Tab-separated table of C-alpha atoms and ligand atoms in Angstrom:
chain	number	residue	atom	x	y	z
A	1	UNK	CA	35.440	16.100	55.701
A	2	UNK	CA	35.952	14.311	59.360
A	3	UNK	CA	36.929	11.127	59.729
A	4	UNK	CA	33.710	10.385	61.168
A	5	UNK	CA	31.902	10.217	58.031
A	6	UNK	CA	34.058	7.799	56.139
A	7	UNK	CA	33.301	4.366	56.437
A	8	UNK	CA	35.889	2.213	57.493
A	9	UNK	CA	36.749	-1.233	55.545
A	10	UNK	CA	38.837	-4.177	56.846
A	11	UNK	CA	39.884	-6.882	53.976
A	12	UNK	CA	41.954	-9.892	54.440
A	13	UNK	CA	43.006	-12.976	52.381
A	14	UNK	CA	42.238	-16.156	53.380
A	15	UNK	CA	42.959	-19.106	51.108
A	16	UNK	CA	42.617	-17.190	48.106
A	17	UNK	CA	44.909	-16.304	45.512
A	18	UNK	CA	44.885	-12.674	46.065
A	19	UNK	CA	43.333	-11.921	42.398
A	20	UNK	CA	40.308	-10.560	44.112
A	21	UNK	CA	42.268	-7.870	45.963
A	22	UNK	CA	44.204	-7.057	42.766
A	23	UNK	CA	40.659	-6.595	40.889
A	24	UNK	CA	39.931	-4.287	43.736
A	25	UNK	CA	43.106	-2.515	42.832
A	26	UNK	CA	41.451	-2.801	39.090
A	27	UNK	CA	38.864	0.203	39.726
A	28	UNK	CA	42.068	2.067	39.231
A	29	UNK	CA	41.160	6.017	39.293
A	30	UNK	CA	37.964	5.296	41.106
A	31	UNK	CA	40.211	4.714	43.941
A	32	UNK	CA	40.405	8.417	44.959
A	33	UNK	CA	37.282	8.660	45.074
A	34	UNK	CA	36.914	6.144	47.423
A	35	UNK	CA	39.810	7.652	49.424
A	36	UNK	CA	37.485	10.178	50.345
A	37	UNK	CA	34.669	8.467	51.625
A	38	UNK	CA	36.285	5.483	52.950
A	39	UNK	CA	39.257	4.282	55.383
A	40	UNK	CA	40.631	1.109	54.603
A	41	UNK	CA	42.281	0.794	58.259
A	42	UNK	CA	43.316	-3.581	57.700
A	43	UNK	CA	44.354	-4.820	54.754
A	44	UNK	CA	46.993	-6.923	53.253
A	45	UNK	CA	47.357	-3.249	51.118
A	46	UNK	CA	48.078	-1.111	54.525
A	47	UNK	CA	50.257	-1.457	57.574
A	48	UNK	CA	47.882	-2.289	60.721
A	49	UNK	CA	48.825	-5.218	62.478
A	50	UNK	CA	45.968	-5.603	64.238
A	51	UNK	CA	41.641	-5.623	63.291
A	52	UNK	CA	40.114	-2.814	65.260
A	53	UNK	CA	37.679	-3.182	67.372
A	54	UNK	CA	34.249	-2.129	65.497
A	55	UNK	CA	34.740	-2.108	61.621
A	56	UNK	CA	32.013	-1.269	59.316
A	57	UNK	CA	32.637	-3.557	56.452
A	58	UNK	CA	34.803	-6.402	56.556
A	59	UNK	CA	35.425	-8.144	53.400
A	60	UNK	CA	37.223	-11.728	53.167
A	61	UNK	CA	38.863	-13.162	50.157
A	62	UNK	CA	39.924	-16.892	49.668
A	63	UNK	CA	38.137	-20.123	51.392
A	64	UNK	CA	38.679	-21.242	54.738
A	65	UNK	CA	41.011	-24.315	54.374
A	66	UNK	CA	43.487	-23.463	57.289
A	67	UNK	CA	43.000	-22.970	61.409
A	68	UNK	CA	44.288	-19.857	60.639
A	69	UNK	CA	41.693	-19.126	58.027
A	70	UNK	CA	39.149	-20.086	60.318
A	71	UNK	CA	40.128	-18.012	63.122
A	72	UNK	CA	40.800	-14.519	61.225
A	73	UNK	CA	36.636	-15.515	59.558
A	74	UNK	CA	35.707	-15.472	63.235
A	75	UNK	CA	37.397	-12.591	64.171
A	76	UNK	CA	36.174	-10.962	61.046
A	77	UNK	CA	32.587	-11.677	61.906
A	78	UNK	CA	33.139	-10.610	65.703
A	79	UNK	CA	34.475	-7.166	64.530
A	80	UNK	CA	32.781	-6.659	61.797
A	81	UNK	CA	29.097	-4.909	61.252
A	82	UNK	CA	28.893	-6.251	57.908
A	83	UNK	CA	30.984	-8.831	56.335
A	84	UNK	CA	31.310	-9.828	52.124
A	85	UNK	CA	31.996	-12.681	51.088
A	86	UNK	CA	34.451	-11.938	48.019
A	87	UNK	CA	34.955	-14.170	45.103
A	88	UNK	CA	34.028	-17.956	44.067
A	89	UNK	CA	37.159	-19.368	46.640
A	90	UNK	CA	34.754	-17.133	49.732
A	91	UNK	CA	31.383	-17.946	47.904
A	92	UNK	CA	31.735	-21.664	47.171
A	93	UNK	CA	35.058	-23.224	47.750
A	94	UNK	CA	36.294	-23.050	44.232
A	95	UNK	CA	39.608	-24.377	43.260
A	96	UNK	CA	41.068	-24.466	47.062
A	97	UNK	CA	37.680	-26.236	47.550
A	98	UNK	CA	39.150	-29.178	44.667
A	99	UNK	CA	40.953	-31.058	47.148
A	100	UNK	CA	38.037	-32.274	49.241
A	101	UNK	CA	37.738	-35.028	46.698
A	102	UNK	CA	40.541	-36.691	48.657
A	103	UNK	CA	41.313	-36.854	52.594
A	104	UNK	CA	43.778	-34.242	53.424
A	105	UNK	CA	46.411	-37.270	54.080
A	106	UNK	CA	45.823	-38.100	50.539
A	107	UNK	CA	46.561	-34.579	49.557
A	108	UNK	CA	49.501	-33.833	51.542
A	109	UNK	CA	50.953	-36.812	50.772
A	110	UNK	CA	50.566	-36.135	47.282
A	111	UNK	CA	52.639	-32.564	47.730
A	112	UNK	CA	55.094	-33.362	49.784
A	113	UNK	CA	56.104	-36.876	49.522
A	114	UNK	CA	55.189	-38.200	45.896
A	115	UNK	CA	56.435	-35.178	43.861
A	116	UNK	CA	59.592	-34.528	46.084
A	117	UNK	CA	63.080	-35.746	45.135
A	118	UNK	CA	64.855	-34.567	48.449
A	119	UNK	CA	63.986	-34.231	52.024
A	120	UNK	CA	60.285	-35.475	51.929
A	121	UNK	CA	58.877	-33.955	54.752
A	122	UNK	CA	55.028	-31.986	55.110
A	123	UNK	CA	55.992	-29.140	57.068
A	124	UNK	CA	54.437	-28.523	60.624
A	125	UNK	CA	56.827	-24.976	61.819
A	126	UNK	CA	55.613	-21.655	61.349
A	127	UNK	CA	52.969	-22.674	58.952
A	128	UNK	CA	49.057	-23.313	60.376
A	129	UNK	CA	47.080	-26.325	60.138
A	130	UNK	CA	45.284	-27.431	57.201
A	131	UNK	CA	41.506	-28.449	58.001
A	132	UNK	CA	39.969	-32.065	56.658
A	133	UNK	CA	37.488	-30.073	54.569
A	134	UNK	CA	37.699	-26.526	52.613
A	135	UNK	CA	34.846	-24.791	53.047
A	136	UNK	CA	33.056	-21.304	51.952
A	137	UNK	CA	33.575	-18.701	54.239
A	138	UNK	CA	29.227	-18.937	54.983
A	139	UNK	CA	30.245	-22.496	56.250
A	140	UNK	CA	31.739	-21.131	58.972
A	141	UNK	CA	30.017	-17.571	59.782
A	142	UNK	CA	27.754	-15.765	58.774
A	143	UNK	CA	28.169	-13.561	55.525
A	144	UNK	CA	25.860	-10.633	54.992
A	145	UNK	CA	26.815	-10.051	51.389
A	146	UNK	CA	27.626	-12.528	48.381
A	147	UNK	CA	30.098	-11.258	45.367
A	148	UNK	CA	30.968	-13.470	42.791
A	149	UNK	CA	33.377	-14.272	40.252
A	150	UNK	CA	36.943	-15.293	39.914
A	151	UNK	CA	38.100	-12.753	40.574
A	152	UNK	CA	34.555	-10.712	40.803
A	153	UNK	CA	35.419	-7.837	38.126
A	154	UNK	CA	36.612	-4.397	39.309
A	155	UNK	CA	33.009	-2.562	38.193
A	156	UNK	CA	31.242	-5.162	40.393
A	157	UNK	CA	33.457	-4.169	43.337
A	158	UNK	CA	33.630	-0.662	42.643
A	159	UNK	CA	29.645	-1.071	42.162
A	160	UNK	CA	29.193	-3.018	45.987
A	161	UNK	CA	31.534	-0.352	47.361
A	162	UNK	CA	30.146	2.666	46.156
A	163	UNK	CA	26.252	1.204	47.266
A	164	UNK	CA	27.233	0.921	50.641
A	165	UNK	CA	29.252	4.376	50.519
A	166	UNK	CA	25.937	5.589	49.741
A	167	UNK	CA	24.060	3.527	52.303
A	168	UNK	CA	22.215	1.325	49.771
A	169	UNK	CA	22.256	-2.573	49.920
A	170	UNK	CA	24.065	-3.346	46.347
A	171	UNK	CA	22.588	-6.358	44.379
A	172	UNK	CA	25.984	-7.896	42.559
A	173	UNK	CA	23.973	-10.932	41.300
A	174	UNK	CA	22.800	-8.154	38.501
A	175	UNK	CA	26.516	-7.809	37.783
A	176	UNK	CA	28.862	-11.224	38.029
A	177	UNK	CA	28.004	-15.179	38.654
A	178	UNK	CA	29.969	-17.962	39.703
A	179	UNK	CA	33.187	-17.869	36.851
A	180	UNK	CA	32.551	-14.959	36.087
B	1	UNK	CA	6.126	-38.790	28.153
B	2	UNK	CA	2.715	-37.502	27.060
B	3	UNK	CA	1.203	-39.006	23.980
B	4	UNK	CA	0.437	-36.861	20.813
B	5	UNK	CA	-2.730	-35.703	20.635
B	6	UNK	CA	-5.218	-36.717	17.407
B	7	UNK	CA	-5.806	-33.901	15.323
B	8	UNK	CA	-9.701	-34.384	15.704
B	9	UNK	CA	-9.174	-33.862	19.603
B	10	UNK	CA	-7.444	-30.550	19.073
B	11	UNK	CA	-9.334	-27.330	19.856
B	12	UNK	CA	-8.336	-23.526	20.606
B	13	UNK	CA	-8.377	-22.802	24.646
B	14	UNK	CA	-8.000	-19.630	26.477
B	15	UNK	CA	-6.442	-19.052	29.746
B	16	UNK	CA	-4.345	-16.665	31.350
B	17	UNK	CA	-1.101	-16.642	32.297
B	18	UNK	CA	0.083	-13.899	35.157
B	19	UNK	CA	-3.173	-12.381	34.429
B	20	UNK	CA	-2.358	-11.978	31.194
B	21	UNK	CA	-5.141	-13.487	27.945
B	22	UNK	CA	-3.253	-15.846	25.701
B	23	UNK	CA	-4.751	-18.416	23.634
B	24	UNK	CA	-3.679	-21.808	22.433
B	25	UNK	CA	-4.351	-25.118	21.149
B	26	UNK	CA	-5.555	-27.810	23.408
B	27	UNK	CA	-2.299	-30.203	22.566
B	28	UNK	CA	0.369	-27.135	24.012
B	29	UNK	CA	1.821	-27.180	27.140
B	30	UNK	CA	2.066	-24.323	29.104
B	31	UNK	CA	6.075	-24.149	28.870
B	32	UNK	CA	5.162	-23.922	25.045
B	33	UNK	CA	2.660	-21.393	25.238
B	34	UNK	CA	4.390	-19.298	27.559
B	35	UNK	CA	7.367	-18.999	25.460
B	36	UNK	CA	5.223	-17.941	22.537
B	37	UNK	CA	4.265	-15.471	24.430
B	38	UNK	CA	7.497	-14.235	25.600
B	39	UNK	CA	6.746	-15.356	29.008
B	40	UNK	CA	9.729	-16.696	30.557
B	41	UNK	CA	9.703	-19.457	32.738
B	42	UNK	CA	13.191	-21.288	33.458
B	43	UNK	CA	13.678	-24.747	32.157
B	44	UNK	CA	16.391	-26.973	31.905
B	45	UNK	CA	15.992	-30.546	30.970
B	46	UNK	CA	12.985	-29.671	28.444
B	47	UNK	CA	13.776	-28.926	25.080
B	48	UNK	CA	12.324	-28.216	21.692
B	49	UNK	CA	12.144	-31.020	19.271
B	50	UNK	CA	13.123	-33.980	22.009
B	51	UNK	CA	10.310	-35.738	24.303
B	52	UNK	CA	9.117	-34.368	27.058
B	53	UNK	CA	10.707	-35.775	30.380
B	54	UNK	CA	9.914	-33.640	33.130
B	55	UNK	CA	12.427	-34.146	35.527
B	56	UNK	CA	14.455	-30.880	37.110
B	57	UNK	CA	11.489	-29.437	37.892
B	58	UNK	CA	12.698	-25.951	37.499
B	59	UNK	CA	9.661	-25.003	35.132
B	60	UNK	CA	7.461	-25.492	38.475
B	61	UNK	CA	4.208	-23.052	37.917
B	62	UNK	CA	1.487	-22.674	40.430
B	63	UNK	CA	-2.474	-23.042	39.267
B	64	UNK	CA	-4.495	-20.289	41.129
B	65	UNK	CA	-7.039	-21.708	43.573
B	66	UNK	CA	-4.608	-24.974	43.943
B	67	UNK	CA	-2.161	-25.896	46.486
B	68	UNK	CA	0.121	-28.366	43.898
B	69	UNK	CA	2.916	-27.278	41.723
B	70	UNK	CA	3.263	-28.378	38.292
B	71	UNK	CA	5.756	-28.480	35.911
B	72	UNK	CA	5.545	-26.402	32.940
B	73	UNK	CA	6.958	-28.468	30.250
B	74	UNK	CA	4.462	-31.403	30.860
B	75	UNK	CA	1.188	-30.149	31.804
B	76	UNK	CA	-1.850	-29.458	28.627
B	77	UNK	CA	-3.435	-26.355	28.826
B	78	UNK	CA	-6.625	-26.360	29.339
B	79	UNK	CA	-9.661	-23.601	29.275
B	80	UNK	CA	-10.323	-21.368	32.108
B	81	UNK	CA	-6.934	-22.112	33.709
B	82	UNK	CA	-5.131	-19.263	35.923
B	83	UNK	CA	-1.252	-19.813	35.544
B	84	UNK	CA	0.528	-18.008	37.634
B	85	UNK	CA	4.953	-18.332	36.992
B	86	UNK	CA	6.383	-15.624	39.181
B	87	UNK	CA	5.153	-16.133	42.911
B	88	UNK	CA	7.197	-16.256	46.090
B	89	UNK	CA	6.793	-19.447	46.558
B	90	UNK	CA	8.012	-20.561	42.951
B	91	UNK	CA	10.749	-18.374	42.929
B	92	UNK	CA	11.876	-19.883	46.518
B	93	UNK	CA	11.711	-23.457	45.239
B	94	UNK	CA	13.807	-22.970	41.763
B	95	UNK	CA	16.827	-21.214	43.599
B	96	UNK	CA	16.406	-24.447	46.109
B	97	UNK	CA	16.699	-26.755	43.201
B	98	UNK	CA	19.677	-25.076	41.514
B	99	UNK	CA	20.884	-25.147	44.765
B	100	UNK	CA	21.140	-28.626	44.771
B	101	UNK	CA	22.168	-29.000	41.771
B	102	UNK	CA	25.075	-26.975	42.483
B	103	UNK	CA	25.709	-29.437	45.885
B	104	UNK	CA	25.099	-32.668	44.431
B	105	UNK	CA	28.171	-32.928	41.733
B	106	UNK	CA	31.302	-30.955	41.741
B	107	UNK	CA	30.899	-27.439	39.601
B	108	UNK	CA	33.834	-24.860	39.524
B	109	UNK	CA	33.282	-22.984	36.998
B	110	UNK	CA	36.168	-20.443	37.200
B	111	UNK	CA	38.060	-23.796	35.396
B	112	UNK	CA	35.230	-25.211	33.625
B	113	UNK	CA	35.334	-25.460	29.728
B	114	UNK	CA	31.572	-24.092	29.510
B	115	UNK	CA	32.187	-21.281	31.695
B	116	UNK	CA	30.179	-18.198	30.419
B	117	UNK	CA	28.259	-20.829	28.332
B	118	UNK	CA	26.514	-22.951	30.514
B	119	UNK	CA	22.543	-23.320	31.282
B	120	UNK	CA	23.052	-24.028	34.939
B	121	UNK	CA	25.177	-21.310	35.169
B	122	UNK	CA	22.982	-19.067	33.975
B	123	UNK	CA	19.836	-20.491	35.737
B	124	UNK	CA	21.836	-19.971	38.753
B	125	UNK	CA	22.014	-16.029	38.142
B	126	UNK	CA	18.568	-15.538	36.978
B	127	UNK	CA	17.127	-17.789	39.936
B	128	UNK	CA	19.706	-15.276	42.767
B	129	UNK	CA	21.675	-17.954	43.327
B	130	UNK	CA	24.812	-15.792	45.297
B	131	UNK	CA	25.813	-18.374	46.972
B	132	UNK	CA	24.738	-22.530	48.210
B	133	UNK	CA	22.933	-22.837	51.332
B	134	UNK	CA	23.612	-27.065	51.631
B	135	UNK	CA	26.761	-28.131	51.600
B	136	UNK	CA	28.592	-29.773	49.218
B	137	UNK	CA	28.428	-33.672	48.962
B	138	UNK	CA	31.870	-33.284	47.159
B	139	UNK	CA	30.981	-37.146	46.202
B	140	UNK	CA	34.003	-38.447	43.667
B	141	UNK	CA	32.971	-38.448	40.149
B	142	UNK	CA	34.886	-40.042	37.242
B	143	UNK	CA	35.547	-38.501	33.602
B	144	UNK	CA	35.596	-40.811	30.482
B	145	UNK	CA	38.035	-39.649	28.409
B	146	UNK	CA	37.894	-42.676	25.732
B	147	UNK	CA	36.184	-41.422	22.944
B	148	UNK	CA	37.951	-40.147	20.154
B	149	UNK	CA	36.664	-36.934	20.223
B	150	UNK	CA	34.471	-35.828	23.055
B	151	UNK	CA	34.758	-36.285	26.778
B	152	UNK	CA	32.138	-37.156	29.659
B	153	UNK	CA	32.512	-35.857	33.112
B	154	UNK	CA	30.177	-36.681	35.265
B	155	UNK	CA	31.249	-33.847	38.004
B	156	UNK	CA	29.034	-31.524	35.412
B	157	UNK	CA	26.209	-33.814	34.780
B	158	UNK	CA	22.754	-32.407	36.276
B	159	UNK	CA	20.725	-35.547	34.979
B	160	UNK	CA	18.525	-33.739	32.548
B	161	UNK	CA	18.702	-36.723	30.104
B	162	UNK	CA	18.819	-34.176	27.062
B	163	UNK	CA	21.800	-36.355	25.649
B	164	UNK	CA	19.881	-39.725	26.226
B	165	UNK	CA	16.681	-38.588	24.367
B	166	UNK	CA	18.744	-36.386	21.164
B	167	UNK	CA	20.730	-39.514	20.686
B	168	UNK	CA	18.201	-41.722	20.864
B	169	UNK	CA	15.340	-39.647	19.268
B	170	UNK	CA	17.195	-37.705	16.808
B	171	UNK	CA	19.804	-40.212	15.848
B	172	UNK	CA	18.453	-43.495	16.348
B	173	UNK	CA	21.627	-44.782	18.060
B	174	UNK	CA	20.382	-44.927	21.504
B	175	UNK	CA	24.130	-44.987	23.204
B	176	UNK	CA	23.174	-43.062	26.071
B	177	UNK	CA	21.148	-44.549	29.074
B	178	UNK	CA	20.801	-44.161	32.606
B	179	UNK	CA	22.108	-46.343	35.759
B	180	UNK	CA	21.312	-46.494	39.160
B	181	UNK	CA	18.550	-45.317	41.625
B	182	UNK	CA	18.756	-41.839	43.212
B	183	UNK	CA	21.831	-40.583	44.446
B	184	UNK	CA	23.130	-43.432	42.538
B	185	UNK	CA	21.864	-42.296	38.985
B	186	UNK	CA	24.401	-41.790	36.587
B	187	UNK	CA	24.272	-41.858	32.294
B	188	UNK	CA	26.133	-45.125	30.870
B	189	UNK	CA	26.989	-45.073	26.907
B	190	UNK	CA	26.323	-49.086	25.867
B	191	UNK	CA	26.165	-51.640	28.657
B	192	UNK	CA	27.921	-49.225	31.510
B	193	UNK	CA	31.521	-49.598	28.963
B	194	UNK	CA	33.638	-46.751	28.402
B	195	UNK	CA	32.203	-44.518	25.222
B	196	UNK	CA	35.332	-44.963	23.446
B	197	UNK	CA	34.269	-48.841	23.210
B	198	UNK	CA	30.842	-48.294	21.972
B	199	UNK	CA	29.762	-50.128	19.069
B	200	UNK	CA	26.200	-47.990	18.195
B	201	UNK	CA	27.932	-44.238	18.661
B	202	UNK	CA	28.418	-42.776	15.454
B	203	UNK	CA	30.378	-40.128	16.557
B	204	UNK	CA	27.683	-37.320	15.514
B	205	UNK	CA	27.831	-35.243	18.355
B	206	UNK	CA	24.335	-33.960	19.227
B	207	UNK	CA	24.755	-35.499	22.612
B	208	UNK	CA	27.632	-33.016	23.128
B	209	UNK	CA	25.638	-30.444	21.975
B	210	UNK	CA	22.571	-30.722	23.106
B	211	UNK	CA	24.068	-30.733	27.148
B	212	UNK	CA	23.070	-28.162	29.019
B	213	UNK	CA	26.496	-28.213	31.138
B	214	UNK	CA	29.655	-28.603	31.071
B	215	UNK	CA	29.173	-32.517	31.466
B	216	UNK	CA	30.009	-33.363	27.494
B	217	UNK	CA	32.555	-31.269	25.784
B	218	UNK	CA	34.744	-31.844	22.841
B	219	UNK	CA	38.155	-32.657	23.200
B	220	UNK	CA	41.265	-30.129	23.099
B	221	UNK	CA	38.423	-27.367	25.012
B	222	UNK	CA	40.053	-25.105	27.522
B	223	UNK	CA	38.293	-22.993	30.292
B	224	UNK	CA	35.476	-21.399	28.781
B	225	UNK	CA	35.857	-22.529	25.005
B	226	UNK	CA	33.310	-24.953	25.004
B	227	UNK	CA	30.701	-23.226	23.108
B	228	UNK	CA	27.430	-25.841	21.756
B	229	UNK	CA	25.587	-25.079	18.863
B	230	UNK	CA	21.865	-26.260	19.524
B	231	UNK	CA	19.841	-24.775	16.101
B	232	UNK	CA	19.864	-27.671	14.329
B	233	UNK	CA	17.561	-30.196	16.548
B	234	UNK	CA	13.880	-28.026	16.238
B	235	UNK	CA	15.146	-28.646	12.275
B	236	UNK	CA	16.065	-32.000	12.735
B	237	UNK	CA	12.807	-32.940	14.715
B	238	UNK	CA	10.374	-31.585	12.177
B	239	UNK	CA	12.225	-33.500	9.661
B	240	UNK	CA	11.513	-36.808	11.018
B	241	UNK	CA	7.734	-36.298	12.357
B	242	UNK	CA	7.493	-35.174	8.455
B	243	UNK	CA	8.811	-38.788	7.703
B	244	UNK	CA	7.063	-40.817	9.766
B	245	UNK	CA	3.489	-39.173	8.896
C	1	LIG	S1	28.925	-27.093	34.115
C	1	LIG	FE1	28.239	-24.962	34.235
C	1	LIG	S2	27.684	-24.677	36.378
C	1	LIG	FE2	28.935	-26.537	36.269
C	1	LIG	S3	31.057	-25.846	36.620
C	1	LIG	FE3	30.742	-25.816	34.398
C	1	LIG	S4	30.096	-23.704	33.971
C	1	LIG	FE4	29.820	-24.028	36.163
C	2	LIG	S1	27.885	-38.886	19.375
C	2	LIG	FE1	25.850	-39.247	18.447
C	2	LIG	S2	25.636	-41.467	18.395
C	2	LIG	FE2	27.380	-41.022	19.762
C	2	LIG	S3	26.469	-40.988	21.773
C	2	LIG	FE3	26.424	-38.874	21.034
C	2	LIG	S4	24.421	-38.637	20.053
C	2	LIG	FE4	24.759	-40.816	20.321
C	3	LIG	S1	25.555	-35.563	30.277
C	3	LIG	FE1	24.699	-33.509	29.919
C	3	LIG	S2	22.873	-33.892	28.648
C	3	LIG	FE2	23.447	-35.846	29.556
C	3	LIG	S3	22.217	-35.984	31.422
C	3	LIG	FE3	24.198	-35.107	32.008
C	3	LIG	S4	23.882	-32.896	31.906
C	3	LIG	FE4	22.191	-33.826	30.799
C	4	LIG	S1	11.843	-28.289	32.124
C	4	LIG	FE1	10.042	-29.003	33.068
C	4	LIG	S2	10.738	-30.457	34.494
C	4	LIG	FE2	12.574	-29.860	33.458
């Protein structure tokens, strides 16, 4: 088989815990399968430093609480022909999502100052920006595919994967919900 | 909340629902006939046994030959009438409405103690609810903690009234009302004081279980463990029409 038949699969994390890209890691021997039809060519789980230029399915994990975060979902959607929205902390915020109840000040505050014994300081070097409000990862581009779930089980992944291998549109709602 | 009908005024009526024949008598609803049927049409703050209220508006059917919607739970059958419960257009609206619901308090269910037992939740998969279109209000809510042995938060409340009307109807205690207009509207136990303080609770716990959500729980529940047992009210209700005939 040439590469030119494999489709080729981008994922990154955004403010996520990484348990969705673990329950990828979950379809266990299912994974050579994939191997052969599909290239994972940037990933937290390969090498490249940098997303290529056209990429067939991108796939984000984690909300979109940082500048950072906000800028790799743009460049996602730029490069990307179509882009999933994986897990409740993409889909709807979720626990990252809990601390628009209070202004970030509040929040930082809170981490930094209150429950620190020495050196209170929030840290501004090397690390990005937080944005005032976390949002879903559809609050900030456009998503063409919704998964669900925290994280969304390996059979749904394995099942949205193995659709689009095939060159089917999956359906996950059949599969996993919000919590699941 | 509709009256009860006499039994002189009763009669049998046939109708269809999705083209299908049923019959039933005059007093049913449609929600009621449908389920008899095995028809499903989603529902959340009607119930069996309680009054009907009428108010999420999820059990929206359409009447062939008219433009309105209206809801299941609290419309009469009548003869000759075309229900229809499966049309674009209905199916559009009732993901819209979860929707909302979903925006308008705070739900995370990945840490919620009714996860993988909760009616919204579920409505929200059966209705293709992948993800919210609005966004969040993420409006602060407060959770009462004072009673001895269940807990209110109002981030999971959807307003259904289901614990107003079993504690009211079914236990004659009447703790639970509601407050406020709108945006605004919120369920009080007593005179708006915490639930811990309230003189007419008796502590019997069909509020708790008669929530769809995650909104009344028992103490000590963890993620997911908050599991409501809901058999005993169509019991309970029969009970006491038997009583007061
Ligand atoms: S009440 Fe239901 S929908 Fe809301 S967070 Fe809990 S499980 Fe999710
Ligand atoms: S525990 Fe019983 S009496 Fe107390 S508020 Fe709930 S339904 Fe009413
Ligand atoms: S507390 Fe529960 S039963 Fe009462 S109105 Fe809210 S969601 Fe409905
Ligand atoms: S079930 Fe009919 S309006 Fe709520």
């Amino acid at each position: 088989m040439t590469d030119t038949q494999h489709i080729t699969v981008a994922t990154a994390w955004l403010d996520g815990c990484s348990g969705c890209h673990m329950s990828f890691l979950d379809i266990d021997e299912r994974l050579f399968t994939l191997a052969q039809k599909v290239d994972i060519i940037y990933s937290p789980l390969v090498d490249a430093k940098e997303l290529p230029e056209s990429v067939d399915v991108g796939i984000l994990e984690g909300s979109v609480s940082s500048e950072e975060d906000l800028k790799k979902a743009q460049e996602f959607r730029r490069h990307c022909k179509f882009l999933i929205s994986l897990g409740d902390c993409a889909v709807c915020g979720n626990i990252p999502g809990m601390r628009n109840l209070f202004p970030l000040d509040a929040v930082l505050h809170r981490a930094y100052h209150e429950n620190v014994q020495k050196n209170p300081q929030i840290p501004n070097v090397g690390v990005p920006r937080l944005l005032p409000t976390v949002q879903p990862v559809h609050g900030v581009v456009e998503v063409d595919l919704f998964v669900q779930g925290c994280p969304p089980p390996a059979d749904v992944i394995w099942h949205v994967l193995s659709e689009l291998i095939q060159g089917r549109t999956p359906d996950p709602m059949t599969l996993t919900r919000f919590g699941k | 909340m509709m009256k009860p009908a006499t039994p002189s005024q009763v009669r049998v009526v046939t109708f269809k629902i999705n083209d299908r024949d049923v019959s039933a008598r005059s007093d049913e609803t449609i929600l009621q006939v449908a389920r008899e049927n095995g028809i499903r049409i989603p529902s959340l703050c009607y119930v069996e046994g309680l009054s009907v209220w009428g108010a999420c508006r999820l059990c929206l059917i359409e009447l062939n030959g008219d433009s309105r919607l209206l809801a299941a739970c609290s419309t009469r059958v009548e003869e000759g009438m075309e229900v229809l419960t499966d049309t674009d257009r209905l199916r559009r609206y009732r993901r819209m409405i979860v929707e909302l619901l979903f925006a308008e308090r705070n739900h995370v269910c990945a840490v919620c103690v009714s996860n993988g037992r909760c009616e919204l939740q579920n409505l929200a998969q059966e209705c293709g609810v992948d993800h919210v279109r609005v966004p969040y209000r993420t409006a602060v809510y407060h959770v009462d903690a004072s009673h001895d042995w269940f807990r209110l938060d109002h981030n999971r409340c959807v307003l259904c009234t289901r614990c107003v009307r079993a504690c009211d109807e079914i236990e004659g205690a009447h703790t639970w009302d509601t407050m406020g207009r709108g945006i605004n509207c919120q369920v009080i136990t007593d005179l708006a004081k915490p639930w811990g303080e309230s003189k007419s609770c008796t502590g019997c716990g069909k509020c708790v279980q008669m929530c769809p959500t995650g909104a009344l729980v028992r103490h000590g529940t963890s993620v997911g463990e908050m599991e409501k047992d809901r058999g005993f009210l169509p019991y309970l209700s029969r009970m006491r029409e038997a009583e007061w005939e």
